[in-house]
Tab-separated table of C-alpha atoms and ligand atoms in Angstrom:
chain	number	residue	atom	x	y	z
W	27	MET	CA	-10.198	48.196	-46.828
W	28	GLN	CA	-8.710	45.039	-47.308
W	29	ALA	CA	-6.148	44.079	-43.839
W	30	ILE	CA	-3.909	40.848	-46.266
W	31	ASP	CA	-2.747	39.297	-42.968
W	32	LEU	CA	0.711	37.270	-44.479
W	33	ASP	CA	1.483	35.584	-40.913
W	34	LEU	CA	4.668	33.404	-41.114
W	35	GLU	CA	3.036	30.005	-39.379
W	36	THR	CA	0.864	30.591	-43.563
W	37	LEU	CA	3.836	31.042	-45.457
W	38	ALA	CA	6.034	28.452	-43.653
W	39	GLU	CA	2.353	25.668	-44.829
W	40	PRO	CA	4.112	22.257	-46.077
W	41	ILE	CA	2.880	21.241	-50.106
W	42	GLN	CA	0.172	18.710	-47.752
W	43	ASP	CA	-1.912	21.138	-46.022
W	44	THR	CA	-1.887	19.773	-43.154
W	45	LEU	CA	-5.010	19.988	-40.636
W	46	ARG	CA	-5.102	21.288	-36.975
W	47	VAL	CA	-7.319	18.681	-34.712
W	48	CYS	CA	-9.707	20.942	-33.519
W	49	ALA	CA	-11.148	21.831	-36.728
W	50	LEU	CA	-11.365	16.891	-37.001
W	51	HIS	CA	-12.924	18.064	-33.792
W	52	ALA	CA	-15.189	20.523	-35.241
W	53	PHE	CA	-15.490	17.620	-38.463
W	54	ALA	CA	-17.127	15.672	-35.893
W	55	TYR	CA	-19.063	17.266	-34.919
W	56	CYS	CA	-20.718	18.511	-37.808
W	57	PRO	CA	-19.059	18.091	-41.015
W	58	ARG	CA	-21.022	21.950	-41.329
W	59	LEU	CA	-19.270	23.558	-38.603
W	60	PHE	CA	-16.146	21.974	-40.547
W	61	TYR	CA	-17.175	24.342	-43.220
W	62	LEU	CA	-18.049	26.894	-41.917
W	63	GLU	CA	-14.633	27.461	-40.221
W	64	GLU	CA	-12.368	25.971	-41.835
W	65	VAL	CA	-13.641	26.617	-45.577
W	66	GLU	CA	-15.754	30.023	-44.996
W	67	GLU	CA	-13.689	31.507	-42.120
W	68	LEU	CA	-16.797	31.808	-39.918
W	69	TYR	CA	-15.469	32.528	-36.018
W	70	THR	CA	-17.549	33.354	-33.253
W	71	GLN	CA	-15.902	34.422	-30.136
W	72	ASP	CA	-18.046	34.122	-27.462
W	73	ALA	CA	-19.157	33.534	-23.815
W	74	ALA	CA	-17.622	29.863	-24.507
W	75	VAL	CA	-15.676	29.959	-26.677
W	76	PHE	CA	-13.325	32.733	-23.768
W	77	ALA	CA	-14.222	30.274	-21.579
W	78	GLY	CA	-12.505	27.764	-23.192
W	79	ARG	CA	-10.318	30.433	-22.868
W	80	ARG	CA	-10.081	30.272	-19.643
W	81	LEU	CA	-9.937	26.867	-18.661
W	82	HIS	CA	-6.418	26.533	-20.960
W	83	GLU	CA	-4.874	29.520	-19.433
W	84	GLU	CA	-5.877	27.917	-16.636
W	85	ILE	CA	-4.748	24.527	-16.904
W	86	ASP	CA	-1.427	26.044	-18.434
W	87	LYS	CA	-0.680	27.651	-14.239
W	88	GLN	CA	-0.753	24.262	-12.754
W	89	GLU	CA	2.307	23.549	-12.368
W	90	ASP	CA	2.526	19.997	-12.927
W	91	LYS	CA	1.663	20.035	-15.597
W	92	GLU	CA	4.735	18.331	-17.742
W	93	TRP	CA	5.595	19.114	-21.918
W	94	LEU	CA	4.304	23.124	-22.166
W	95	ASP	CA	3.637	24.281	-25.674
W	96	LEU	CA	3.937	21.024	-27.460
W	97	TYR	CA	3.337	22.368	-30.644
W	98	LEU	CA	2.867	19.077	-32.955
W	99	GLU	CA	2.421	18.456	-37.509
W	100	ASP	CA	3.090	15.535	-39.270
W	101	GLU	CA	3.157	16.158	-43.177
W	102	ILE	CA	2.597	12.651	-43.598
W	103	LEU	CA	-0.659	12.035	-41.381
W	104	GLY	CA	-1.280	15.947	-42.275
W	105	LEU	CA	-2.036	16.808	-39.090
W	106	ARG	CA	-0.960	19.713	-36.828
W	107	GLY	CA	-1.879	20.977	-32.953
W	108	ARG	CA	-1.316	22.123	-30.278
W	109	VAL	CA	-1.786	18.961	-27.618
W	110	ASP	CA	-3.259	20.266	-24.059
W	111	ALA	CA	-1.009	18.329	-21.387
W	112	LEU	CA	1.219	15.438	-22.218
W	113	ARG	CA	2.133	13.067	-19.295
W	114	THR	CA	4.246	9.960	-17.999
W	115	ARG	CA	3.060	7.314	-16.440
W	116	ASP	CA	4.234	4.177	-15.764
W	117	GLY	CA	6.209	4.854	-18.833
W	118	GLU	CA	3.414	5.876	-20.471
W	119	THR	CA	3.337	8.744	-22.860
W	120	ILE	CA	-0.016	9.856	-22.069
W	121	PRO	CA	-1.828	12.785	-23.758
W	122	TYR	CA	-4.792	14.932	-21.565
W	123	GLU	CA	-7.823	17.612	-23.528
W	124	HIS	CA	-10.282	18.754	-20.573
W	125	LYS	CA	-12.933	20.093	-21.386
W	126	ARG	CA	-15.047	22.520	-19.738
W	127	GLY	CA	-18.633	21.093	-20.042
W	128	ARG	CA	-19.813	17.792	-18.470
W	129	CYS	CA	-19.041	14.319	-20.225
W	130	TYR	CA	-21.672	11.528	-21.623
W	131	ARG	CA	-23.518	9.261	-19.467
W	132	ASP	CA	-24.460	5.743	-21.074
W	133	GLU	CA	-28.228	4.496	-21.124
W	134	ASN	CA	-26.064	2.794	-17.287
W	135	LYS	CA	-24.920	6.007	-16.469
W	136	GLN	CA	-21.231	5.606	-16.647
W	137	ALA	CA	-19.399	8.075	-17.771
W	138	GLN	CA	-18.227	8.217	-21.553
W	139	ALA	CA	-16.603	10.997	-23.893
W	140	TRP	CA	-18.995	12.680	-27.068
W	141	ASP	CA	-18.586	11.106	-30.206
W	142	SER	CA	-16.090	14.496	-31.535
W	143	ASP	CA	-14.097	14.967	-27.886
W	144	LYS	CA	-13.413	11.346	-28.708
W	145	LEU	CA	-11.707	11.358	-32.065
W	146	GLN	CA	-9.803	14.231	-31.111
W	147	ILE	CA	-8.221	12.770	-28.939
W	148	LEU	CA	-6.975	10.331	-31.016
W	149	ALA	CA	-6.185	12.716	-33.064
W	150	TYR	CA	-3.553	13.490	-30.705
W	151	CYS	CA	-2.892	9.953	-30.380
W	152	CYS	CA	-2.728	9.512	-33.812
W	153	LEU	CA	-0.650	12.373	-34.699
W	154	LEU	CA	2.137	11.779	-30.763
W	155	GLU	CA	2.573	8.545	-32.551
W	156	ALA	CA	3.940	9.510	-35.699
W	157	ALA	CA	5.938	13.219	-34.480
W	158	LEU	CA	7.337	11.858	-31.990
W	159	ASP	CA	7.868	8.067	-33.499
W	160	ILE	CA	6.022	6.173	-30.025
W	161	THR	CA	3.933	3.645	-29.308
W	162	VAL	CA	0.796	5.875	-27.853
W	163	ARG	CA	-1.669	3.473	-25.756
W	164	GLU	CA	-4.608	6.418	-24.271
W	165	GLY	CA	-5.775	9.493	-24.455
W	166	ARG	CA	-7.547	10.747	-21.288
W	167	ILE	CA	-9.769	13.710	-21.626
W	168	ARG	CA	-11.372	15.268	-18.545
W	169	TYR	CA	-14.149	17.042	-17.974
W	170	HIS	CA	-14.405	19.736	-15.556
W	171	ALA	CA	-18.274	20.090	-14.860
W	172	ASP	CA	-18.952	16.819	-13.489
W	173	ASN	CA	-14.792	16.116	-12.485
W	174	VAL	CA	-14.281	13.374	-14.113
W	175	LEU	CA	-11.525	11.554	-16.193
W	176	VAL	CA	-12.386	9.798	-19.046
W	177	ARG	CA	-8.791	6.940	-20.339
W	178	ILE	CA	-9.686	6.443	-24.025
W	179	PRO	CA	-7.250	3.512	-25.895
W	180	LEU	CA	-5.962	3.593	-28.799
W	181	ASP	CA	-5.993	0.215	-30.641
W	182	ASP	CA	-6.005	0.038	-34.512
W	183	ALA	CA	-9.752	0.814	-34.663
W	184	GLY	CA	-9.623	4.028	-34.155
W	185	ARG	CA	-5.733	4.654	-35.705
W	186	LYS	CA	-8.440	3.993	-38.323
W	187	TRP	CA	-11.035	6.067	-37.577
W	188	VAL	CA	-8.590	9.089	-37.298
W	189	LYS	CA	-7.529	8.308	-40.946
W	190	ASP	CA	-10.027	8.548	-42.667
W	191	ALA	CA	-12.444	10.999	-40.555
W	192	ILE	CA	-8.878	13.333	-41.914
W	193	GLN	CA	-9.490	11.781	-45.223
W	194	GLN	CA	-13.504	12.916	-45.433
W	195	ALA	CA	-12.993	16.012	-44.103
W	196	ARG	CA	-9.460	16.971	-46.788
W	197	GLU	CA	-12.525	15.995	-49.616
W	198	LEU	CA	-14.703	18.643	-47.718
W	199	ARG	CA	-12.074	21.223	-47.439
W	200	GLN	CA	-12.286	20.868	-51.737
W	201	SER	CA	-15.774	21.834	-52.032
W	202	PRO	CA	-17.794	24.245	-52.993
W	203	TYR	CA	-20.597	23.577	-51.199
W	204	ARG	CA	-21.303	24.230	-47.632
W	205	PRO	CA	-23.064	20.767	-46.064
W	206	ALA	CA	-26.820	20.207	-45.385
W	207	VAL	CA	-28.021	21.242	-41.611
W	208	THR	CA	-27.458	18.040	-39.057
W	209	ASN	CA	-30.599	15.520	-38.350
W	210	ASN	CA	-29.069	16.260	-34.553
W	211	GLU	CA	-30.658	19.052	-33.105
W	212	HIS	CA	-29.770	18.591	-30.052
W	213	LEU	CA	-26.210	20.020	-31.202
W	214	CYS	CA	-27.707	22.782	-32.942
W	215	SER	CA	-28.025	23.944	-29.385
W	216	ARG	CA	-24.562	24.369	-28.408
W	217	CYS	CA	-22.445	25.004	-31.383
W	218	SER	CA	-20.711	28.176	-31.203
W	219	LEU	CA	-21.413	28.701	-34.986
W	220	SER	CA	-25.517	28.563	-34.647
W	221	SER	CA	-25.710	32.332	-35.072
W	222	VAL	CA	-23.948	32.538	-38.411
W	223	CYS	CA	-25.178	28.872	-38.960
W	224	LEU	CA	-28.705	29.546	-39.072
W	225	PRO	CA	-29.929	25.494	-38.879
W	226	GLU	CA	-33.576	26.515	-37.905
W	227	GLU	CA	-33.650	29.054	-40.893
W	228	ALA	CA	-32.482	26.377	-42.876
W	229	ARG	CA	-35.074	24.365	-42.084
W	230	LEU	CA	-37.735	25.970	-42.133
W	231	ALA	CA	-36.506	27.304	-46.054
W	232	HIS	CA	-35.992	23.083	-46.892
W	233	ASN	CA	-39.355	22.114	-45.199
W	234	LYS	CA	-42.474	24.696	-44.917
W	235	GLU	CA	-43.827	22.394	-42.374
W	236	TRP	CA	-41.236	22.597	-39.324
W	237	HIS	CA	-41.326	24.334	-36.694
W	238	PRO	CA	-38.365	25.972	-35.876
W	239	VAL	CA	-36.719	26.502	-32.733
W	240	ARG	CA	-35.725	29.972	-31.102
W	241	LEU	CA	-31.847	29.042	-30.649
W	242	PHE	CA	-30.627	32.304	-29.056
W	243	PRO	CA	-26.602	32.822	-29.148
W	244	GLN	CA	-25.117	33.813	-26.420
W	245	ASP	CA	-24.673	37.320	-24.797
W	246	ASP	CA	-21.861	38.624	-25.739
W	247	GLU	CA	-20.439	40.421	-21.955
W	248	ARG	CA	-17.215	41.622	-24.578
W	249	ASP	CA	-18.552	45.928	-24.749
W	250	ALA	CA	-17.865	48.165	-28.480
W	251	ILE	CA	-15.924	49.826	-26.987
W	252	HIS	CA	-16.458	53.633	-28.227
W	253	ILE	CA	-14.045	56.438	-28.541
W	254	LEU	CA	-15.268	59.289	-28.432
W	255	GLU	CA	-13.335	63.526	-27.832
W	256	PRO	CA	-11.022	64.142	-31.171
W	257	GLY	CA	-7.522	63.683	-30.785
W	258	THR	CA	-8.009	59.960	-28.863
W	259	ARG	CA	-5.006	58.085	-29.624
W	260	VAL	CA	-5.640	53.889	-29.825
W	261	GLY	CA	-2.883	51.299	-29.913
W	262	ARG	CA	-1.616	48.173	-28.785
W	263	THR	CA	0.212	46.949	-25.696
W	264	GLY	CA	0.834	42.528	-25.978
W	265	GLU	CA	-3.114	41.852	-24.722
W	266	GLN	CA	-4.576	45.212	-24.650
W	267	LEU	CA	-5.798	48.243	-26.215
W	268	LYS	CA	-4.274	51.007	-25.260
W	269	ILE	CA	-5.674	54.666	-24.931
W	270	SER	CA	-4.953	58.026	-24.517
W	271	ARG	CA	-6.870	60.847	-24.473
W	272	ARG	CA	-5.620	64.229	-23.515
W	273	ASN	CA	-5.063	64.977	-20.276
W	274	GLU	CA	-5.815	61.881	-18.772
W	275	ALA	CA	-4.449	58.876	-17.322
W	276	GLU	CA	-3.272	56.034	-19.895
W	277	GLU	CA	-6.824	53.506	-20.064
W	278	LYS	CA	-5.131	49.597	-20.838
W	279	ILE	CA	-8.594	47.166	-21.889
W	280	SER	CA	-7.677	44.126	-22.565
W	281	ILE	CA	-8.652	42.051	-25.674
W	282	GLY	CA	-11.261	40.228	-24.064
W	283	GLN	CA	-13.258	42.372	-23.180
W	284	VAL	CA	-13.537	44.050	-26.453
W	285	SER	CA	-16.257	42.892	-29.259
W	286	GLN	CA	-15.905	46.184	-31.163
W	287	VAL	CA	-13.960	49.672	-31.481
W	288	VAL	CA	-16.114	52.293	-32.796
W	289	LEU	CA	-13.539	55.981	-33.576
W	290	HIS	CA	-15.498	58.793	-33.743
W	291	SER	CA	-14.072	62.409	-35.124
W	292	PHE	CA	-10.943	62.357	-35.380
W	293	SER	CA	-8.942	60.399	-33.383
W	294	GLN	CA	-6.317	57.672	-34.111
W	295	ILE	CA	-5.539	54.924	-34.409
W	296	SER	CA	-2.105	53.189	-34.690
W	297	THR	CA	-1.496	50.386	-37.409
W	298	GLN	CA	-0.956	48.273	-34.605
W	299	ALA	CA	-3.924	48.342	-32.936
W	300	VAL	CA	-6.012	48.144	-36.948
W	301	HIS	CA	-3.684	44.777	-37.753
W	302	PHE	CA	-4.293	43.210	-34.052
W	303	LEU	CA	-7.951	43.646	-33.742
W	304	ALA	CA	-8.262	43.089	-37.220
W	305	TYR	CA	-6.322	39.505	-36.114
W	306	LYS	CA	-9.155	38.568	-33.290
W	307	ASP	CA	-11.685	39.537	-35.733
W	308	ILE	CA	-12.728	43.109	-33.422
W	309	GLY	CA	-14.761	45.108	-36.075
W	310	ILE	CA	-13.659	48.267	-36.328
W	311	HIS	CA	-15.555	51.519	-37.794
W	312	PHE	CA	-15.989	54.929	-37.812
W	313	VAL	CA	-18.739	57.553	-37.085
W	314	SER	CA	-17.859	61.840	-38.078
W	315	GLY	CA	-18.121	64.789	-35.485
W	316	GLY	CA	-21.608	65.210	-36.496
W	317	GLY	CA	-23.088	61.685	-35.552
W	318	ARG	CA	-23.052	60.048	-39.137
W	319	TYR	CA	-21.794	56.267	-40.198
W	320	ILE	CA	-18.769	57.381	-42.475
W	321	GLY	CA	-17.555	53.261	-43.207
W	322	SER	CA	-15.713	50.141	-41.154
W	323	VAL	CA	-12.653	48.242	-42.220
W	324	ASP	CA	-13.293	44.482	-44.130
W	325	THR	CA	-11.023	42.048	-42.788
W	326	ARG	CA	-12.953	39.111	-44.944
W	327	GLN	CA	-10.376	37.050	-46.443
W	328	GLY	CA	-12.953	33.345	-46.512
W	329	SER	CA	-16.277	34.206	-48.555
W	330	ILE	CA	-16.392	34.290	-51.735
W	331	GLN	CA	-18.488	31.086	-51.804
W	332	ARG	CA	-20.553	33.277	-50.399
W	333	ARG	CA	-20.925	36.737	-51.468
W	334	ILE	CA	-21.156	34.447	-54.614
W	335	ARG	CA	-23.990	33.092	-53.448
W	336	GLN	CA	-25.852	36.102	-52.063
W	337	TYR	CA	-25.778	37.685	-55.133
W	338	GLN	CA	-27.351	34.141	-57.458
W	339	ALA	CA	-30.622	34.990	-55.232
W	340	LEU	CA	-30.409	38.144	-55.085
W	341	SER	CA	-30.672	38.766	-58.603
W	342	GLN	CA	-33.240	36.442	-58.980
W	343	SER	CA	-35.813	39.841	-58.696
W	344	ASP	CA	-38.557	37.044	-57.637
W	345	PHE	CA	-36.850	36.724	-54.612
W	346	GLY	CA	-35.520	39.968	-54.322
W	347	LEU	CA	-39.444	41.161	-54.320
W	348	GLU	CA	-40.470	38.818	-51.533
W	349	LEU	CA	-37.467	39.310	-49.287
W	350	ALA	CA	-38.456	43.701	-49.463
W	351	GLN	CA	-42.377	42.598	-48.751
W	352	LYS	CA	-41.506	41.162	-45.714
W	353	LEU	CA	-39.342	43.805	-44.378
W	354	VAL	CA	-42.207	46.547	-45.523
W	355	SER	CA	-44.640	44.224	-43.031
W	356	CYS	CA	-42.105	43.836	-40.645
W	357	ARG	CA	-41.228	46.918	-40.158
W	358	GLY	CA	-44.815	48.860	-40.685
W	359	GLU	CA	-46.056	45.942	-37.844
W	360	GLY	CA	-43.214	47.107	-34.856
W	361	GLN	CA	-44.254	51.002	-35.934
W	362	ARG	CA	-48.175	50.089	-35.321
W	363	LYS	CA	-47.479	47.900	-32.407
W	364	PHE	CA	-45.342	50.864	-30.661
W	365	LEU	CA	-48.282	53.236	-31.464
W	366	MET	CA	-50.481	50.732	-29.678
W	367	ARG	CA	-48.475	50.582	-27.242
W	368	GLY	CA	-47.647	54.272	-27.071
W	369	LYS	CA	-51.694	54.553	-26.417
W	370	GLN	CA	-52.152	51.799	-24.092
W	371	LYS	CA	-49.662	52.766	-22.106
W	372	LEU	CA	-50.004	56.559	-21.938
W	373	LYS	CA	-54.112	55.538	-21.096
W	374	LEU	CA	-54.881	57.844	-24.284
W	375	ASP	CA	-58.130	58.442	-25.511
W	376	ALA	CA	-57.007	60.178	-29.311
W	377	THR	CA	-59.192	59.291	-31.911
W	378	GLU	CA	-56.366	60.525	-34.844
W	379	LEU	CA	-54.020	58.075	-33.402
W	380	GLU	CA	-56.373	54.969	-33.428
W	381	LYS	CA	-57.501	56.666	-36.995
W	382	ALA	CA	-53.579	56.386	-38.322
W	383	ILE	CA	-53.568	52.159	-36.222
W	384	ALA	CA	-56.400	50.802	-38.499
W	385	ARG	CA	-55.401	52.886	-41.595
W	386	MET	CA	-51.951	51.537	-41.410
W	387	LYS	CA	-53.352	47.728	-40.506
W	388	ALA	CA	-54.866	48.190	-44.158
W	389	VAL	CA	-52.008	50.205	-45.818
W	390	LEU	CA	-49.978	47.194	-44.646
W	391	LYS	CA	-52.382	44.279	-45.551
W	392	GLN	CA	-51.539	46.069	-49.484
W	393	VAL	CA	-48.102	44.547	-49.190
W	394	ALA	CA	-48.494	40.791	-49.740
W	395	ARG	CA	-50.402	41.957	-53.711
W	396	VAL	CA	-47.879	44.332	-54.748
W	397	LYS	CA	-46.126	43.381	-58.479
W	398	SER	CA	-42.553	45.301	-58.922
W	399	LEU	CA	-40.159	47.366	-55.702
W	400	ASP	CA	-41.823	50.839	-56.650
W	401	SER	CA	-44.995	49.511	-55.561
W	402	LEU	CA	-43.774	48.711	-52.534
W	403	LEU	CA	-41.532	52.652	-52.358
W	404	GLY	CA	-45.141	54.232	-52.629
W	405	ILE	CA	-46.527	51.553	-49.766
W	406	GLU	CA	-43.321	51.673	-47.750
W	407	GLY	CA	-43.914	56.108	-47.920
W	408	ASN	CA	-47.489	55.319	-47.468
W	409	LEU	CA	-46.418	53.816	-43.735
W	410	ALA	CA	-43.313	56.364	-42.097
W	411	ALA	CA	-45.977	59.036	-43.268
W	412	LEU	CA	-49.394	57.707	-40.903
W	413	TYR	CA	-46.869	56.983	-38.022
W	414	PHE	CA	-44.797	59.527	-37.747
W	415	GLY	CA	-47.962	61.614	-38.344
W	416	ALA	CA	-48.718	59.867	-35.383
W	417	LEU	CA	-45.351	60.226	-33.053
W	418	PRO	CA	-45.958	62.960	-31.665
W	419	GLN	CA	-49.233	62.078	-29.362
W	420	VAL	CA	-47.719	58.783	-28.049
W	421	LEU	CA	-44.747	61.284	-26.453
W	422	ASN	CA	-44.041	61.380	-22.733
W	423	PRO	CA	-45.907	64.718	-21.919
W	424	ASP	CA	-43.580	65.380	-18.796
W	425	ILE	CA	-41.008	65.697	-21.863
W	426	PRO	CA	-39.734	69.325	-21.642
W	427	ASP	CA	-40.568	71.136	-25.086
W	428	ALA	CA	-37.003	71.190	-26.780
W	429	LEU	CA	-36.980	67.525	-26.886
W	430	ARG	CA	-39.861	67.551	-28.970
W	431	PHE	CA	-40.636	65.647	-31.791
W	432	ASN	CA	-42.586	67.479	-34.330
W	433	GLY	CA	-42.058	65.983	-38.083
W	434	ARG	CA	-39.385	63.859	-39.299
W	435	ASN	CA	-36.293	65.398	-41.159
W	436	ARG	CA	-32.378	64.990	-41.504
W	437	ARG	CA	-29.219	65.758	-43.533
W	438	PRO	CA	-29.265	67.468	-41.180
W	439	PRO	CA	-31.522	67.546	-38.519
W	440	LYS	CA	-32.818	70.301	-37.486
W	441	ASP	CA	-33.489	69.384	-33.710
W	442	ARG	CA	-32.713	67.864	-31.475
W	443	PHE	CA	-35.085	64.792	-31.096
W	444	ASN	CA	-34.279	63.960	-34.664
W	445	ALA	CA	-30.161	64.644	-34.135
W	446	LEU	CA	-30.687	61.604	-31.907
W	447	LEU	CA	-32.963	59.598	-33.532
W	448	SER	CA	-30.099	60.192	-36.487
W	449	PHE	CA	-28.062	59.799	-34.195
W	450	GLY	CA	-29.065	56.482	-33.070
W	451	TYR	CA	-30.197	55.313	-36.478
W	452	SER	CA	-26.467	55.639	-37.384
W	453	LEU	CA	-25.045	53.559	-34.140
W	454	LEU	CA	-27.818	50.364	-35.282
W	455	ILE	CA	-26.572	50.953	-39.402
W	456	LYS	CA	-22.941	50.454	-37.897
W	457	ASP	CA	-24.340	47.470	-35.562
W	458	VAL	CA	-25.730	45.941	-38.363
W	459	MET	CA	-23.167	46.863	-41.124
W	460	ASN	CA	-20.735	45.116	-38.125
W	461	ALA	CA	-22.596	41.779	-38.542
W	462	ILE	CA	-22.226	41.501	-42.067
W	463	LEU	CA	-18.787	41.596	-42.081
W	464	THR	CA	-18.554	38.622	-39.151
W	465	VAL	CA	-21.417	36.448	-40.567
W	466	GLY	CA	-19.011	37.519	-44.344
W	467	LEU	CA	-21.871	38.940	-46.850
W	468	GLU	CA	-21.526	41.428	-49.436
W	469	PRO	CA	-22.833	44.452	-47.564
W	470	VAL	CA	-22.801	46.827	-51.058
W	471	LEU	CA	-25.855	43.802	-52.455
W	472	GLY	CA	-28.498	44.473	-51.475
W	473	PHE	CA	-32.974	43.797	-52.725
W	474	TYR	CA	-34.844	46.671	-51.104
W	475	HIS	CA	-32.650	49.089	-51.000
W	476	GLN	CA	-30.746	50.554	-54.431
W	477	PRO	CA	-26.794	51.463	-54.543
W	478	ARG	CA	-27.347	55.266	-54.566
W	479	THR	CA	-25.869	56.809	-52.037
W	480	GLN	CA	-22.772	55.929	-49.464
W	481	ALA	CA	-24.538	53.648	-47.204
W	482	PRO	CA	-24.549	49.758	-48.545
W	483	PRO	CA	-27.691	49.049	-49.657
W	484	LEU	CA	-27.824	46.008	-47.733
W	485	ALA	CA	-27.149	47.219	-44.293
W	486	LEU	CA	-29.529	49.389	-45.061
W	487	ASP	CA	-32.074	47.245	-45.604
W	488	LEU	CA	-31.472	45.265	-42.903
W	489	MET	CA	-31.637	47.603	-40.393
W	490	GLU	CA	-35.327	48.377	-41.523
W	491	ILE	CA	-35.940	45.888	-38.548
W	492	PHE	CA	-34.761	47.040	-35.548
W	493	ARG	CA	-35.465	51.013	-36.135
W	494	VAL	CA	-38.152	50.723	-33.717
W	495	PRO	CA	-36.886	48.433	-31.632
W	496	LEU	CA	-33.224	49.581	-31.328
W	497	VAL	CA	-33.399	53.232	-31.609
W	498	ASP	CA	-37.659	54.733	-31.795
W	499	LYS	CA	-37.892	52.824	-28.175
W	500	LEU	CA	-35.790	54.984	-26.829
W	501	LEU	CA	-37.000	57.903	-27.355
W	502	TYR	CA	-40.335	58.709	-27.402
W	503	ILE	CA	-42.156	56.980	-24.076
H	618	SF4	S1	-25.827	24.814	-35.558
H	618	SF4	FE1	-25.774	22.952	-36.204
H	618	SF4	S2	-26.135	22.702	-38.547
H	618	SF4	FE2	-24.937	25.017	-38.453
H	618	SF4	S3	-22.618	24.562	-37.933
H	618	SF4	FE3	-23.731	23.808	-35.887
H	618	SF4	S4	-24.375	22.152	-35.675
H	618	SF4	FE4	-23.788	22.647	-37.331
């Protein structure tokens, strides 16, 4: 399903498309960040983004704030944006920018603004001058984490900096190529898009000697909302989702708390709610009453270049085979380690289990030597047979008989254990699809699974890595 969002702001755009001031801030921070957001339309809604929004909402409530909601646009300058606050001091109009974090300290420990923040406030100053035909002499930035106010004077050099940056950003917006990752690695650890930019992986891809630092994305504190009861309806009221269940009081959930909506069985969702969730880049997924993944709402609009690159890369059979080998190794190693941990935890003295673990190790050594996907499929089949054959031995002996595992079966699963396993994999493929759609890749272009079933090959490929840690592990021990 493809949502087409023709909002009035887009339709009313002037012939000379203006640039958002916050996009200019991203450009000064890292041109790649600007490109990911402005051209590829990748945004994340992490905890820092929500905390920033909360700060601005609090500022909006302050009584002494002047000129609430001042939105400005100037086509000649080529900028548009909303000023955080505007105050008049001694006859001078001064824009304010509020930042949640800390300021930069120079060698004398004096409080300074970060370059990207400096460019942003200067851009607001220039925008005010151009749109209101006034002279602005300075802008101010308040860093709330250390309660510091930094004053940034506007002079001709500052005006030139803003104009040059607008020009460069516009040129970059026309480019079909994503810029390289920044040389300043410190920026990446604080970047809201590091989880989709993957800067350390990009550095490693260009330099095999690179020792990547693990960048952990911030915890997503939002919840995936599962609508399980048939007949339940999901609607929208203001900035909230409204959930109406039969014979129960209506539940309302703020959109800021929602990461995905998963509709199981025959629950309903209104057009308004679909539109709202799509607008907020929140995934909507469907799972059948029997626990089978059905599909997801796809609202991607700006990822054509990325999908072309994905197609070009995966059309090279050597590259696809290399990725598939890594995938099979990763899954097989995960399964083998899982058996080893189970053996240790239950203090088992099982010769058969040890044999299976040793044979898996031997089979895994063959992965690097295969020359075709067909051979790799054979090896994967051997690993799966060894793994599932050994699994019953690492089950907790206290598990009731009805929940015991006696071999993998599916479509449909014939016992409770297999039903749980299949349901877990359905939820997993839904999460993998959510991630694929969030980063704007094409789920049908995979590198290992063939497009034979309705399930998208790339999602099937990537979920292999997570089967053991996210599903199997929950069930066996
Ligand atoms: S993660 Fe690093 S390279 Fe990537 S956009 Fe952010 S700052 Fe730039």
